Rosetta silent file (secondary structure, phi, psi, omega in degrees, C-alpha in Angstrom):
SEQUENCE: MYDYKKMKAEMFEGDNTSKYSKLYTIVVATCIKKGTFTIGEVLNEVCGDSWEVMCCIEFMEKLGFLREIHSLGNMTQDRRFVLLN
SCORE:     score description
SCORE:     0.000 S_00000001
   1 L     0.000  138.642 -178.762   -2.363  -32.410    7.819 S_00000001
   2 L   -67.652  129.359  179.289   -0.420  -31.406    4.702 S_00000001
   3 L  -134.433   99.793 -175.562    0.637  -34.397    2.593 S_00000001
   4 H   -55.826  -46.282 -176.235    2.586  -33.426   -0.543 S_00000001
   5 H   -61.680  -42.287  179.928    2.353  -36.859   -2.194 S_00000001
   6 H   -67.171  -44.977 -178.627   -1.416  -37.071   -1.765 S_00000001
   7 H   -66.573  -37.908  178.978   -2.003  -33.502   -2.937 S_00000001
   8 H   -61.561  -39.575  178.937    0.321  -33.950   -5.927 S_00000001
   9 H   -63.658  -30.780 -179.638   -1.720  -36.955   -7.036 S_00000001
  10 H   -82.393  -12.683 -175.928   -4.858  -34.798   -6.904 S_00000001
  11 L   -59.390  -32.884 -172.262   -3.283  -31.977   -8.957 S_00000001
  12 L  -108.439   18.044  178.681   -4.150  -33.592  -12.274 S_00000001
  13 L   -93.706  130.003  172.486   -7.616  -34.918  -11.457 S_00000001
  14 L    52.001 -127.675 -177.027  -10.630  -33.384  -13.209 S_00000001
  15 L   -78.221   -4.824 -178.138  -10.869  -29.621  -12.930 S_00000001
  16 H   -62.737  -28.801 -178.323   -7.833  -29.405  -10.642 S_00000001
  17 H   -58.858  -44.193 -179.331   -5.491  -28.974  -13.622 S_00000001
  18 H   -69.282  -33.930  177.998   -6.865  -25.525  -14.425 S_00000001
  19 H   -63.785  -45.218 -179.838   -6.720  -24.525  -10.752 S_00000001
  20 H   -71.129  -29.453  174.962   -3.039  -25.447  -10.517 S_00000001
  21 H   -63.364  -41.604  177.123   -2.356  -23.742  -13.829 S_00000001
  22 H   -65.054  -42.083  177.463   -3.736  -20.519  -12.336 S_00000001
  23 H   -61.391  -42.965  177.827   -1.602  -21.004   -9.212 S_00000001
  24 H   -56.675  -45.438  179.792    1.478  -21.545  -11.403 S_00000001
  25 H   -60.808  -41.835  179.416    0.764  -18.259  -13.189 S_00000001
  26 H   -66.822  -41.629  178.744    0.467  -16.411   -9.866 S_00000001
  27 H   -61.021  -48.040 -179.504    3.703  -17.951   -8.545 S_00000001
  28 H   -62.912  -44.570  179.619    5.634  -16.961  -11.681 S_00000001
  29 H   -62.064  -40.280  178.481    4.150  -13.439  -11.681 S_00000001
  30 H   -64.393  -42.563 -179.423    5.041  -13.001   -7.992 S_00000001
  31 H   -66.534  -42.532 -179.985    8.595  -14.167   -8.598 S_00000001
  32 H   -63.327  -40.376 -178.632    9.062  -11.910  -11.627 S_00000001
  33 H   -68.065  -38.134 -172.732    7.707   -8.956   -9.659 S_00000001
  34 H  -106.162  -17.391 -175.353    9.844   -9.577   -6.570 S_00000001
  35 L    88.498  -55.715  170.779   12.885  -11.524   -7.828 S_00000001
  36 E  -130.440  161.832 -178.661   12.540  -13.940   -4.937 S_00000001
  37 E  -150.048  158.272  173.845    9.413  -14.747   -2.969 S_00000001
  38 E  -104.697  161.657  175.330    8.175  -16.497    0.133 S_00000001
  39 H   -59.775  -37.752  178.796    5.253  -18.865    0.343 S_00000001
  40 H   -60.500  -38.415  178.240    3.576  -16.223    2.490 S_00000001
  41 H   -65.715  -37.977  176.791    3.855  -13.644   -0.297 S_00000001
  42 H   -68.213  -40.899  178.787    2.159  -16.008   -2.737 S_00000001
  43 H   -59.994  -32.028  176.946   -0.545  -16.748   -0.166 S_00000001
  44 H   -68.090  -23.846 -178.529   -1.233  -13.006   -0.006 S_00000001
  45 H   -90.452  -14.944 -171.736   -1.889  -13.031   -3.780 S_00000001
  46 L  -117.024  135.573  168.598   -4.163  -16.092   -3.791 S_00000001
  47 L   -98.057  113.793 -179.645   -7.596  -16.662   -2.327 S_00000001
  48 L   161.311 -163.345 -174.456   -7.732  -20.341   -1.610 S_00000001
  49 L   -76.559  122.757 -179.159   -6.249  -23.309    0.135 S_00000001
  50 H   -65.926  -30.389  177.969   -2.737  -22.715    1.497 S_00000001
  51 H   -66.787  -35.779  177.439   -1.921  -26.410    1.143 S_00000001
  52 H   -65.116  -39.488  177.455   -2.669  -26.228   -2.584 S_00000001
  53 H   -63.176  -47.451  179.314   -0.300  -23.270   -2.886 S_00000001
  54 H   -60.448  -41.608  179.902    2.447  -25.135   -1.003 S_00000001
  55 H   -62.851  -44.671  179.759    1.916  -28.220   -3.171 S_00000001
  56 H   -60.924  -45.299 -179.816    2.138  -26.179   -6.369 S_00000001
  57 H   -64.727  -44.513  178.303    5.356  -24.492   -5.224 S_00000001
  58 H   -62.617  -40.226  179.145    6.920  -27.793   -4.127 S_00000001
  59 H   -63.426  -43.517  178.225    5.944  -29.410   -7.427 S_00000001
  60 H   -63.175  -35.294  177.287    7.502  -26.537   -9.377 S_00000001
  61 H   -66.541  -44.734 -179.080   10.666  -26.925   -7.289 S_00000001
  62 H   -65.183  -29.675  176.881   10.852  -30.666   -7.978 S_00000001
  63 L   -78.697  -11.045  178.120   10.438  -29.976  -11.717 S_00000001
  64 L    93.381   11.702  178.076   13.378  -27.564  -11.552 S_00000001
  65 L   -82.528  -27.370 -177.998   11.469  -24.313  -12.133 S_00000001
  66 E  -127.456  158.210  172.638   12.193  -23.002   -8.629 S_00000001
  67 E  -134.415  134.175  176.555   14.981  -23.320   -6.099 S_00000001
  68 E   -78.863  136.879  179.026   14.597  -22.824   -2.376 S_00000001
  69 E  -122.878  168.705 -176.807   17.085  -20.381   -0.909 S_00000001
  70 L   -57.167  135.280  176.017   18.026  -19.436    2.646 S_00000001
  71 L  -124.401  158.507 -177.534   15.276  -17.670    4.575 S_00000001
  72 L   -81.036  -30.568 -178.777   15.379  -15.851    7.879 S_00000001
  73 L   -92.370  170.103  179.224   12.277  -17.434    9.390 S_00000001
  74 L  -119.425   10.962  176.355   11.569  -21.024   10.245 S_00000001
  75 L   -88.621  155.604 -179.399    7.833  -21.073    9.507 S_00000001
  76 H   -56.124  -42.065 -178.446    6.509  -22.676    6.299 S_00000001
  77 H   -68.702  -12.754  177.216    5.288  -19.322    4.997 S_00000001
  78 H   -87.090   -8.777 -179.826    8.849  -17.967    5.420 S_00000001
  79 L   -59.510  131.144 -173.594   10.334  -20.463    2.944 S_00000001
  80 E  -111.530  139.005 -177.926   11.972  -18.396    0.174 S_00000001
  81 E  -132.478  159.415  174.115   12.277  -19.375   -3.491 S_00000001
  82 E  -132.314  143.615  177.523   13.748  -18.029   -6.701 S_00000001
  83 E   -78.276  130.638  179.113   12.605  -18.733  -10.250 S_00000001
  84 L   -94.396  147.611  179.486   15.244  -20.540  -12.328 S_00000001
  85 L   -84.223    0.000    0.000   15.802  -19.762  -16.008 S_00000001
């Protein structure tokens, strides 16, 4: 089961920092390319754990880099975000 707090604590352990740095780069590139993006769109760009992608996006939102905006779907992969300046 996805647990943001537990995954966030693991983000900065050992080699995980470089993995999340790569995810951050993909999230930003996806947002720049599309203007807004869904978690599902980022998952299409990344080969890896979907929970890690969700954690990275949530962490970026909490830091103020992203803002969640209204989405049409109600599934996690439908959550829509925009990159803040």
